[in-house]
Amino acid sequence: SKALGVPVVPISAIHHDGRKLYQLYYEGIEVEREKRKVHIYDIKLISYENGLITFSATVSKGTYIRVLGEDIAEKLSTYGHLISLNRTNIGPFDVKDGHKINEVNNQIPLLSVYDAMNFIPTYKVHGDTIKKVKDGYKLTLREFSSDLVFVCTDDNIPLAIYEKIEEGRYKVKRGLW
């Protein structure tokens, strides 16, 4: 899409033929993004001053707020783009529960990575599989259907977060060791 004749860079980690869309864009290859169904659970107008709209939204996974901002402008028969974007929560985590780094000390209980990942299904590994996970091997996990799986050792040492690539098959999304 274009706003005021300026191309909007599709900064997207969505893959097309095994490559991220933004990588393709910077190589001069523009791929039309497929429309996908998202849910806007809640949207609130916070302010409207001097042509600037401030809003908050609760949305499903895969919703691009920058695109939502463009869509709102289009519905208002004008042009628009996001000036700033602040994520206030994701999953069970909310920014209001956070602390500034200089406030953290022995008095504030911090979550372990293991405890922080309790909202993602957990798969425990041992023996040779630990090295395979650390080396980035793909895993066959037929017992899971979720998009993400938290992988740790039998004694709860975090190793990685895996993402589904196809039914029953997962690859490393983020190493945690």
mmCIF file with all atom_site columns, C-alpha atoms in Angstrom:
data_model
loop_
_atom_site.group_PDB
_atom_site.id
_atom_site.type_symbol
_atom_site.label_atom_id
_atom_site.label_alt_id
_atom_site.label_comp_id
_atom_site.label_asym_id
_atom_site.label_entity_id
_atom_site.label_seq_id
_atom_site.pdbx_PDB_ins_code
_atom_site.Cartn_x
_atom_site.Cartn_y
_atom_site.Cartn_z
_atom_site.occupancy
_atom_site.B_iso_or_equiv
_atom_site.pdbx_formal_charge
_atom_site.auth_seq_id
_atom_site.auth_comp_id
_atom_site.auth_asym_id
_atom_site.auth_atom_id
_atom_site.pdbx_PDB_model_num
ATOM 1   C CA . SER A 1 1   ? 0.000   0.000   0.000  1.00 0.00 ? 1   SER A CA 1
ATOM 2   C CA . LYS A 1 2   ? 1.053   3.614   -0.361 1.00 0.00 ? 2   LYS A CA 1
ATOM 3   C CA . ALA A 1 3   ? 0.292   6.628   1.777  1.00 0.00 ? 3   ALA A CA 1
ATOM 4   C CA . LEU A 1 4   ? 0.825   10.068  0.261  1.00 0.00 ? 4   LEU A CA 1
ATOM 5   C CA . GLY A 1 5   ? 2.823   8.428   -2.522 1.00 0.00 ? 5   GLY A CA 1
ATOM 6   C CA . VAL A 1 6   ? 5.404   6.992   -0.117 1.00 0.00 ? 6   VAL A CA 1
ATOM 7   C CA . PRO A 1 7   ? 5.744   3.199   -0.245 1.00 0.00 ? 7   PRO A CA 1
ATOM 8   C CA . VAL A 1 8   ? 5.012   1.411   2.996  1.00 0.00 ? 8   VAL A CA 1
ATOM 9   C CA . VAL A 1 9   ? 7.781   -1.111  3.633  1.00 0.00 ? 9   VAL A CA 1
ATOM 10  C CA . PRO A 1 10  ? 6.303   -4.532  4.405  1.00 0.00 ? 10  PRO A CA 1
ATOM 11  C CA . ILE A 1 11  ? 8.334   -5.245  7.526  1.00 0.00 ? 11  ILE A CA 1
ATOM 12  C CA . SER A 1 12  ? 7.036   -8.752  7.921  1.00 0.00 ? 12  SER A CA 1
ATOM 13  C CA . ALA A 1 13  ? 8.612   -11.954 9.147  1.00 0.00 ? 13  ALA A CA 1
ATOM 14  C CA . ILE A 1 14  ? 6.008   -13.974 7.269  1.00 0.00 ? 14  ILE A CA 1
ATOM 15  C CA . HIS A 1 15  ? 7.711   -16.432 4.965  1.00 0.00 ? 15  HIS A CA 1
ATOM 16  C CA . HIS A 1 16  ? 7.253   -16.796 1.223  1.00 0.00 ? 16  HIS A CA 1
ATOM 17  C CA . ASP A 1 17  ? 9.095   -19.696 -0.423 1.00 0.00 ? 17  ASP A CA 1
ATOM 18  C CA . GLY A 1 18  ? 11.248  -20.065 2.697  1.00 0.00 ? 18  GLY A CA 1
ATOM 19  C CA . ARG A 1 19  ? 12.296  -16.401 2.843  1.00 0.00 ? 19  ARG A CA 1
ATOM 20  C CA . LYS A 1 20  ? 11.010  -13.576 5.044  1.00 0.00 ? 20  LYS A CA 1
ATOM 21  C CA . LEU A 1 21  ? 8.942   -10.976 3.182  1.00 0.00 ? 21  LEU A CA 1
ATOM 22  C CA . TYR A 1 22  ? 11.055  -8.075  4.425  1.00 0.00 ? 22  TYR A CA 1
ATOM 23  C CA . GLN A 1 23  ? 14.241  -9.749  3.134  1.00 0.00 ? 23  GLN A CA 1
ATOM 24  C CA . LEU A 1 24  ? 12.655  -10.149 -0.287 1.00 0.00 ? 24  LEU A CA 1
ATOM 25  C CA . TYR A 1 25  ? 11.489  -6.523  -0.237 1.00 0.00 ? 25  TYR A CA 1
ATOM 26  C CA . TYR A 1 26  ? 15.003  -5.208  0.428  1.00 0.00 ? 26  TYR A CA 1
ATOM 27  C CA . GLU A 1 27  ? 16.255  -7.310  -2.498 1.00 0.00 ? 27  GLU A CA 1
ATOM 28  C CA . GLY A 1 28  ? 13.739  -5.554  -4.744 1.00 0.00 ? 28  GLY A CA 1
ATOM 29  C CA . ILE A 1 29  ? 11.283  -8.456  -4.817 1.00 0.00 ? 29  ILE A CA 1
ATOM 30  C CA . GLU A 1 30  ? 7.808   -7.396  -3.770 1.00 0.00 ? 30  GLU A CA 1
ATOM 31  C CA . VAL A 1 31  ? 5.364   -10.186 -2.942 1.00 0.00 ? 31  VAL A CA 1
ATOM 32  C CA . GLU A 1 32  ? 1.649   -9.541  -2.515 1.00 0.00 ? 32  GLU A CA 1
ATOM 33  C CA . ARG A 1 33  ? 0.723   -10.561 1.029  1.00 0.00 ? 33  ARG A CA 1
ATOM 34  C CA . GLU A 1 34  ? -2.174  -12.950 1.277  1.00 0.00 ? 34  GLU A CA 1
ATOM 35  C CA . LYS A 1 35  ? -5.144  -11.668 3.199  1.00 0.00 ? 35  LYS A CA 1
ATOM 36  C CA . ARG A 1 36  ? -5.660  -13.500 6.452  1.00 0.00 ? 36  ARG A CA 1
ATOM 37  C CA . LYS A 1 37  ? -8.376  -13.530 9.023  1.00 0.00 ? 37  LYS A CA 1
ATOM 38  C CA . VAL A 1 38  ? -7.585  -11.751 12.279 1.00 0.00 ? 38  VAL A CA 1
ATOM 39  C CA . HIS A 1 39  ? -9.744  -10.757 15.215 1.00 0.00 ? 39  HIS A CA 1
ATOM 40  C CA . ILE A 1 40  ? -10.037 -7.306  16.749 1.00 0.00 ? 40  ILE A CA 1
ATOM 41  C CA . TYR A 1 41  ? -11.405 -8.145  20.194 1.00 0.00 ? 41  TYR A CA 1
ATOM 42  C CA . ASP A 1 42  ? -11.462 -4.578  21.435 1.00 0.00 ? 42  ASP A CA 1
ATOM 43  C CA . ILE A 1 43  ? -10.550 -1.179  20.032 1.00 0.00 ? 43  ILE A CA 1
ATOM 44  C CA . LYS A 1 44  ? -10.833 2.128   21.879 1.00 0.00 ? 44  LYS A CA 1
ATOM 45  C CA . LEU A 1 45  ? -10.303 5.711   20.803 1.00 0.00 ? 45  LEU A CA 1
ATOM 46  C CA . ILE A 1 46  ? -8.125  7.337   23.444 1.00 0.00 ? 46  ILE A CA 1
ATOM 47  C CA . SER A 1 47  ? -7.755  10.760  21.848 1.00 0.00 ? 47  SER A CA 1
ATOM 48  C CA . TYR A 1 48  ? -8.075  12.733  18.638 1.00 0.00 ? 48  TYR A CA 1
ATOM 49  C CA . GLU A 1 49  ? -6.123  15.992  18.513 1.00 0.00 ? 49  GLU A CA 1
ATOM 50  C CA . ASN A 1 50  ? -4.778  17.952  15.556 1.00 0.00 ? 50  ASN A CA 1
ATOM 51  C CA . GLY A 1 51  ? -5.330  15.058  13.179 1.00 0.00 ? 51  GLY A CA 1
ATOM 52  C CA . LEU A 1 52  ? -3.557  12.546  15.425 1.00 0.00 ? 52  LEU A CA 1
ATOM 53  C CA . ILE A 1 53  ? -5.529  9.541   16.600 1.00 0.00 ? 53  ILE A CA 1
ATOM 54  C CA . THR A 1 54  ? -4.438  7.573   19.650 1.00 0.00 ? 54  THR A CA 1
ATOM 55  C CA . PHE A 1 55  ? -6.132  4.218   20.092 1.00 0.00 ? 55  PHE A CA 1
ATOM 56  C CA . SER A 1 56  ? -5.683  0.946   21.925 1.00 0.00 ? 56  SER A CA 1
ATOM 57  C CA . ALA A 1 57  ? -6.583  -2.448  20.542 1.00 0.00 ? 57  ALA A CA 1
ATOM 58  C CA . THR A 1 58  ? -6.736  -6.026  21.761 1.00 0.00 ? 58  THR A CA 1
ATOM 59  C CA . VAL A 1 59  ? -6.106  -8.261  18.774 1.00 0.00 ? 59  VAL A CA 1
ATOM 60  C CA . SER A 1 60  ? -5.418  -11.843 17.762 1.00 0.00 ? 60  SER A CA 1
ATOM 61  C CA . LYS A 1 61  ? -2.055  -13.259 16.783 1.00 0.00 ? 61  LYS A CA 1
ATOM 62  C CA . GLY A 1 62  ? -1.018  -12.172 13.304 1.00 0.00 ? 62  GLY A CA 1
ATOM 63  C CA . THR A 1 63  ? -2.689  -8.755  13.422 1.00 0.00 ? 63  THR A CA 1
ATOM 64  C CA . TYR A 1 64  ? -0.477  -5.998  12.045 1.00 0.00 ? 64  TYR A CA 1
ATOM 65  C CA . ILE A 1 65  ? -1.298  -2.815  13.951 1.00 0.00 ? 65  ILE A CA 1
ATOM 66  C CA . ARG A 1 66  ? 0.421   -0.689  11.299 1.00 0.00 ? 66  ARG A CA 1
ATOM 67  C CA . VAL A 1 67  ? -1.984  -2.117  8.716  1.00 0.00 ? 67  VAL A CA 1
ATOM 68  C CA . LEU A 1 68  ? -4.899  -1.556  11.119 1.00 0.00 ? 68  LEU A CA 1
ATOM 69  C CA . GLY A 1 69  ? -3.839  2.113   11.355 1.00 0.00 ? 69  GLY A CA 1
ATOM 70  C CA . GLU A 1 70  ? -3.822  2.377   7.558  1.00 0.00 ? 70  GLU A CA 1
ATOM 71  C CA . ASP A 1 71  ? -7.234  0.673   7.394  1.00 0.00 ? 71  ASP A CA 1
ATOM 72  C CA . ILE A 1 72  ? -8.683  3.141   9.921  1.00 0.00 ? 72  ILE A CA 1
ATOM 73  C CA . ALA A 1 73  ? -7.366  6.070   7.877  1.00 0.00 ? 73  ALA A CA 1
ATOM 74  C CA . GLU A 1 74  ? -8.840  4.579   4.703  1.00 0.00 ? 74  GLU A CA 1
ATOM 75  C CA . LYS A 1 75  ? -12.258 4.190   6.380  1.00 0.00 ? 75  LYS A CA 1
ATOM 76  C CA . LEU A 1 76  ? -12.014 7.871   7.361  1.00 0.00 ? 76  LEU A CA 1
ATOM 77  C CA . SER A 1 77  ? -11.321 8.699   3.678  1.00 0.00 ? 77  SER A CA 1
ATOM 78  C CA . THR A 1 78  ? -7.846  10.001  4.385  1.00 0.00 ? 78  THR A CA 1
ATOM 79  C CA . TYR A 1 79  ? -4.215  8.858   4.533  1.00 0.00 ? 79  TYR A CA 1
ATOM 80  C CA . GLY A 1 80  ? -2.438  7.779   7.658  1.00 0.00 ? 80  GLY A CA 1
ATOM 81  C CA . HIS A 1 81  ? 0.365   5.834   9.200  1.00 0.00 ? 81  HIS A CA 1
ATOM 82  C CA . LEU A 1 82  ? 1.531   4.903   12.679 1.00 0.00 ? 82  LEU A CA 1
ATOM 83  C CA . ILE A 1 83  ? 3.892   7.284   14.403 1.00 0.00 ? 83  ILE A CA 1
ATOM 84  C CA . SER A 1 84  ? 4.484   5.002   17.376 1.00 0.00 ? 84  SER A CA 1
ATOM 85  C CA . LEU A 1 85  ? 3.473   1.576   18.568 1.00 0.00 ? 85  LEU A CA 1
ATOM 86  C CA . ASN A 1 86  ? 3.617   0.296   22.132 1.00 0.00 ? 86  ASN A CA 1
ATOM 87  C CA . ARG A 1 87  ? 2.880   -3.339  22.940 1.00 0.00 ? 87  ARG A CA 1
ATOM 88  C CA . THR A 1 88  ? 1.335   -3.352  26.407 1.00 0.00 ? 88  THR A CA 1
ATOM 89  C CA . ASN A 1 89  ? 0.855   -7.070  26.818 1.00 0.00 ? 89  ASN A CA 1
ATOM 90  C CA . ILE A 1 90  ? 1.432   -10.427 25.220 1.00 0.00 ? 90  ILE A CA 1
ATOM 91  C CA . GLY A 1 91  ? 0.104   -13.696 26.536 1.00 0.00 ? 91  GLY A CA 1
ATOM 92  C CA . PRO A 1 92  ? 0.046   -13.538 30.334 1.00 0.00 ? 92  PRO A CA 1
ATOM 93  C CA . PHE A 1 93  ? 2.554   -10.660 30.512 1.00 0.00 ? 93  PHE A CA 1
ATOM 94  C CA . ASP A 1 94  ? 1.505   -7.040  30.949 1.00 0.00 ? 94  ASP A CA 1
ATOM 95  C CA . VAL A 1 95  ? 3.747   -3.977  30.944 1.00 0.00 ? 95  VAL A CA 1
ATOM 96  C CA . LYS A 1 96  ? 2.051   -2.716  34.121 1.00 0.00 ? 96  LYS A CA 1
ATOM 97  C CA . ASP A 1 97  ? 3.551   -5.704  35.963 1.00 0.00 ? 97  ASP A CA 1
ATOM 98  C CA . GLY A 1 98  ? 7.060   -4.882  34.766 1.00 0.00 ? 98  GLY A CA 1
ATOM 99  C CA . HIS A 1 99  ? 9.896   -3.107  36.533 1.00 0.00 ? 99  HIS A CA 1
ATOM 100 C CA . LYS A 1 100 ? 12.593  -0.756  35.316 1.00 0.00 ? 100 LYS A CA 1
ATOM 101 C CA . ILE A 1 101 ? 16.022  -2.339  35.334 1.00 0.00 ? 101 ILE A CA 1
ATOM 102 C CA . ASN A 1 102 ? 17.306  0.019   38.045 1.00 0.00 ? 102 ASN A CA 1
ATOM 103 C CA . GLU A 1 103 ? 14.392  -1.042  40.296 1.00 0.00 ? 103 GLU A CA 1
ATOM 104 C CA . VAL A 1 104 ? 15.255  -4.736  40.162 1.00 0.00 ? 104 VAL A CA 1
ATOM 105 C CA . ASN A 1 105 ? 16.979  -6.033  43.241 1.00 0.00 ? 105 ASN A CA 1
ATOM 106 C CA . ASN A 1 106 ? 16.695  -8.925  45.690 1.00 0.00 ? 106 ASN A CA 1
ATOM 107 C CA . GLN A 1 107 ? 13.361  -7.594  46.980 1.00 0.00 ? 107 GLN A CA 1
ATOM 108 C CA . ILE A 1 108 ? 11.530  -8.057  43.683 1.00 0.00 ? 108 ILE A CA 1
ATOM 109 C CA . PRO A 1 109 ? 10.837  -11.696 42.852 1.00 0.00 ? 109 PRO A CA 1
ATOM 110 C CA . LEU A 1 110 ? 11.783  -12.433 39.253 1.00 0.00 ? 110 LEU A CA 1
ATOM 111 C CA . LEU A 1 111 ? 10.254  -15.212 37.214 1.00 0.00 ? 111 LEU A CA 1
ATOM 112 C CA . SER A 1 112 ? 12.551  -17.931 35.999 1.00 0.00 ? 112 SER A CA 1
ATOM 113 C CA . VAL A 1 113 ? 12.441  -18.582 32.264 1.00 0.00 ? 113 VAL A CA 1
ATOM 114 C CA . TYR A 1 114 ? 10.839  -21.944 33.078 1.00 0.00 ? 114 TYR A CA 1
ATOM 115 C CA . ASP A 1 115 ? 8.026   -20.293 35.069 1.00 0.00 ? 115 ASP A CA 1
ATOM 116 C CA . ALA A 1 116 ? 7.593   -17.517 32.504 1.00 0.00 ? 116 ALA A CA 1
ATOM 117 C CA . MET A 1 117 ? 6.984   -20.081 29.748 1.00 0.00 ? 117 MET A CA 1
ATOM 118 C CA . ASN A 1 118 ? 4.176   -21.895 31.580 1.00 0.00 ? 118 ASN A CA 1
ATOM 119 C CA . PHE A 1 119 ? 1.613   -20.635 29.061 1.00 0.00 ? 119 PHE A CA 1
ATOM 120 C CA . ILE A 1 120 ? 3.318   -22.640 26.275 1.00 0.00 ? 120 ILE A CA 1
ATOM 121 C CA . PRO A 1 121 ? 3.070   -26.460 26.215 1.00 0.00 ? 121 PRO A CA 1
ATOM 122 C CA . THR A 1 122 ? 6.305   -27.968 27.572 1.00 0.00 ? 122 THR A CA 1
ATOM 123 C CA . TYR A 1 123 ? 8.341   -30.855 26.179 1.00 0.00 ? 123 TYR A CA 1
ATOM 124 C CA . LYS A 1 124 ? 11.102  -32.271 28.392 1.00 0.00 ? 124 LYS A CA 1
ATOM 125 C CA . VAL A 1 125 ? 14.221  -33.859 26.924 1.00 0.00 ? 125 VAL A CA 1
ATOM 126 C CA . HIS A 1 126 ? 17.235  -35.729 28.275 1.00 0.00 ? 126 HIS A CA 1
ATOM 127 C CA . GLY A 1 127 ? 20.411  -37.462 27.141 1.00 0.00 ? 127 GLY A CA 1
ATOM 128 C CA . ASP A 1 128 ? 21.500  -37.037 23.517 1.00 0.00 ? 128 ASP A CA 1
ATOM 129 C CA . THR A 1 129 ? 18.370  -35.037 22.677 1.00 0.00 ? 129 THR A CA 1
ATOM 130 C CA . ILE A 1 130 ? 19.666  -32.089 24.744 1.00 0.00 ? 130 ILE A CA 1
ATOM 131 C CA . LYS A 1 131 ? 22.638  -31.706 22.384 1.00 0.00 ? 131 LYS A CA 1
ATOM 132 C CA . LYS A 1 132 ? 20.362  -32.084 19.357 1.00 0.00 ? 132 LYS A CA 1
ATOM 133 C CA . VAL A 1 133 ? 18.138  -29.264 20.621 1.00 0.00 ? 133 VAL A CA 1
ATOM 134 C CA . LYS A 1 134 ? 21.174  -27.060 21.269 1.00 0.00 ? 134 LYS A CA 1
ATOM 135 C CA . ASP A 1 135 ? 22.412  -27.850 17.758 1.00 0.00 ? 135 ASP A CA 1
ATOM 136 C CA . GLY A 1 136 ? 19.081  -26.735 16.306 1.00 0.00 ? 136 GLY A CA 1
ATOM 137 C CA . TYR A 1 137 ? 17.743  -30.085 15.127 1.00 0.00 ? 137 TYR A CA 1
ATOM 138 C CA . LYS A 1 138 ? 14.102  -30.260 14.106 1.00 0.00 ? 138 LYS A CA 1
ATOM 139 C CA . LEU A 1 139 ? 11.873  -32.323 16.372 1.00 0.00 ? 139 LEU A CA 1
ATOM 140 C CA . THR A 1 140 ? 8.973   -34.635 15.645 1.00 0.00 ? 140 THR A CA 1
ATOM 141 C CA . LEU A 1 141 ? 6.409   -33.946 18.380 1.00 0.00 ? 141 LEU A CA 1
ATOM 142 C CA . ARG A 1 142 ? 3.199   -35.671 17.324 1.00 0.00 ? 142 ARG A CA 1
ATOM 143 C CA . GLU A 1 143 ? 1.640   -35.215 20.767 1.00 0.00 ? 143 GLU A CA 1
ATOM 144 C CA . PHE A 1 144 ? 1.474   -31.417 20.295 1.00 0.00 ? 144 PHE A CA 1
ATOM 145 C CA . SER A 1 145 ? -0.869  -29.367 18.135 1.00 0.00 ? 145 SER A CA 1
ATOM 146 C CA . SER A 1 146 ? 0.088   -25.890 19.353 1.00 0.00 ? 146 SER A CA 1
ATOM 147 C CA . ASP A 1 147 ? 2.114   -23.462 17.234 1.00 0.00 ? 147 ASP A CA 1
ATOM 148 C CA . LEU A 1 148 ? 4.832   -23.179 19.906 1.00 0.00 ? 148 LEU A CA 1
ATOM 149 C CA . VAL A 1 149 ? 6.445   -25.688 22.268 1.00 0.00 ? 149 VAL A CA 1
ATOM 150 C CA . PHE A 1 150 ? 8.796   -24.828 25.144 1.00 0.00 ? 150 PHE A CA 1
ATOM 151 C CA . VAL A 1 151 ? 11.646  -27.367 25.326 1.00 0.00 ? 151 VAL A CA 1
ATOM 152 C CA . CYS A 1 152 ? 13.587  -27.897 28.560 1.00 0.00 ? 152 CYS A CA 1
ATOM 153 C CA . THR A 1 153 ? 15.575  -30.611 30.305 1.00 0.00 ? 153 THR A CA 1
ATOM 154 C CA . ASP A 1 154 ? 14.041  -33.066 32.763 1.00 0.00 ? 154 ASP A CA 1
ATOM 155 C CA . ASP A 1 155 ? 15.292  -30.793 35.556 1.00 0.00 ? 155 ASP A CA 1
ATOM 156 C CA . ASN A 1 156 ? 13.586  -27.697 34.043 1.00 0.00 ? 156 ASN A CA 1
ATOM 157 C CA . ILE A 1 157 ? 16.609  -26.051 32.444 1.00 0.00 ? 157 ILE A CA 1
ATOM 158 C CA . PRO A 1 158 ? 15.275  -24.033 29.473 1.00 0.00 ? 158 PRO A CA 1
ATOM 159 C CA . LEU A 1 159 ? 16.685  -24.990 26.078 1.00 0.00 ? 159 LEU A CA 1
ATOM 160 C CA . ALA A 1 160 ? 14.547  -23.529 23.307 1.00 0.00 ? 160 ALA A CA 1
ATOM 161 C CA . ILE A 1 161 ? 11.193  -22.482 21.994 1.00 0.00 ? 161 ILE A CA 1
ATOM 162 C CA . TYR A 1 162 ? 10.176  -24.512 18.950 1.00 0.00 ? 162 TYR A CA 1
ATOM 163 C CA . GLU A 1 163 ? 7.590   -23.526 16.346 1.00 0.00 ? 163 GLU A CA 1
ATOM 164 C CA . LYS A 1 164 ? 5.423   -25.783 14.228 1.00 0.00 ? 164 LYS A CA 1
ATOM 165 C CA . ILE A 1 165 ? 6.466   -26.064 10.582 1.00 0.00 ? 165 ILE A CA 1
ATOM 166 C CA . GLU A 1 166 ? 3.917   -28.740 9.729  1.00 0.00 ? 166 GLU A CA 1
ATOM 167 C CA . GLU A 1 167 ? 1.710   -31.140 11.643 1.00 0.00 ? 167 GLU A CA 1
ATOM 168 C CA . GLY A 1 168 ? 3.919   -32.946 14.172 1.00 0.00 ? 168 GLY A CA 1
ATOM 169 C CA . ARG A 1 169 ? 7.167   -31.226 13.031 1.00 0.00 ? 169 ARG A CA 1
ATOM 170 C CA . TYR A 1 170 ? 8.872   -28.339 14.830 1.00 0.00 ? 170 TYR A CA 1
ATOM 171 C CA . LYS A 1 171 ? 11.976  -26.206 14.326 1.00 0.00 ? 171 LYS A CA 1
ATOM 172 C CA . VAL A 1 172 ? 13.887  -23.952 16.722 1.00 0.00 ? 172 VAL A CA 1
ATOM 173 C CA . LYS A 1 173 ? 12.414  -20.465 16.922 1.00 0.00 ? 173 LYS A CA 1
ATOM 174 C CA . ARG A 1 174 ? 14.607  -19.191 19.779 1.00 0.00 ? 174 ARG A CA 1
ATOM 175 C CA . GLY A 1 175 ? 17.434  -20.851 21.663 1.00 0.00 ? 175 GLY A CA 1
ATOM 176 C CA . LEU A 1 176 ? 17.452  -20.200 25.430 1.00 0.00 ? 176 LEU A CA 1
ATOM 177 C CA . TRP A 1 177 ? 20.721  -21.781 26.571 1.00 0.00 ? 177 TRP A CA 1
#
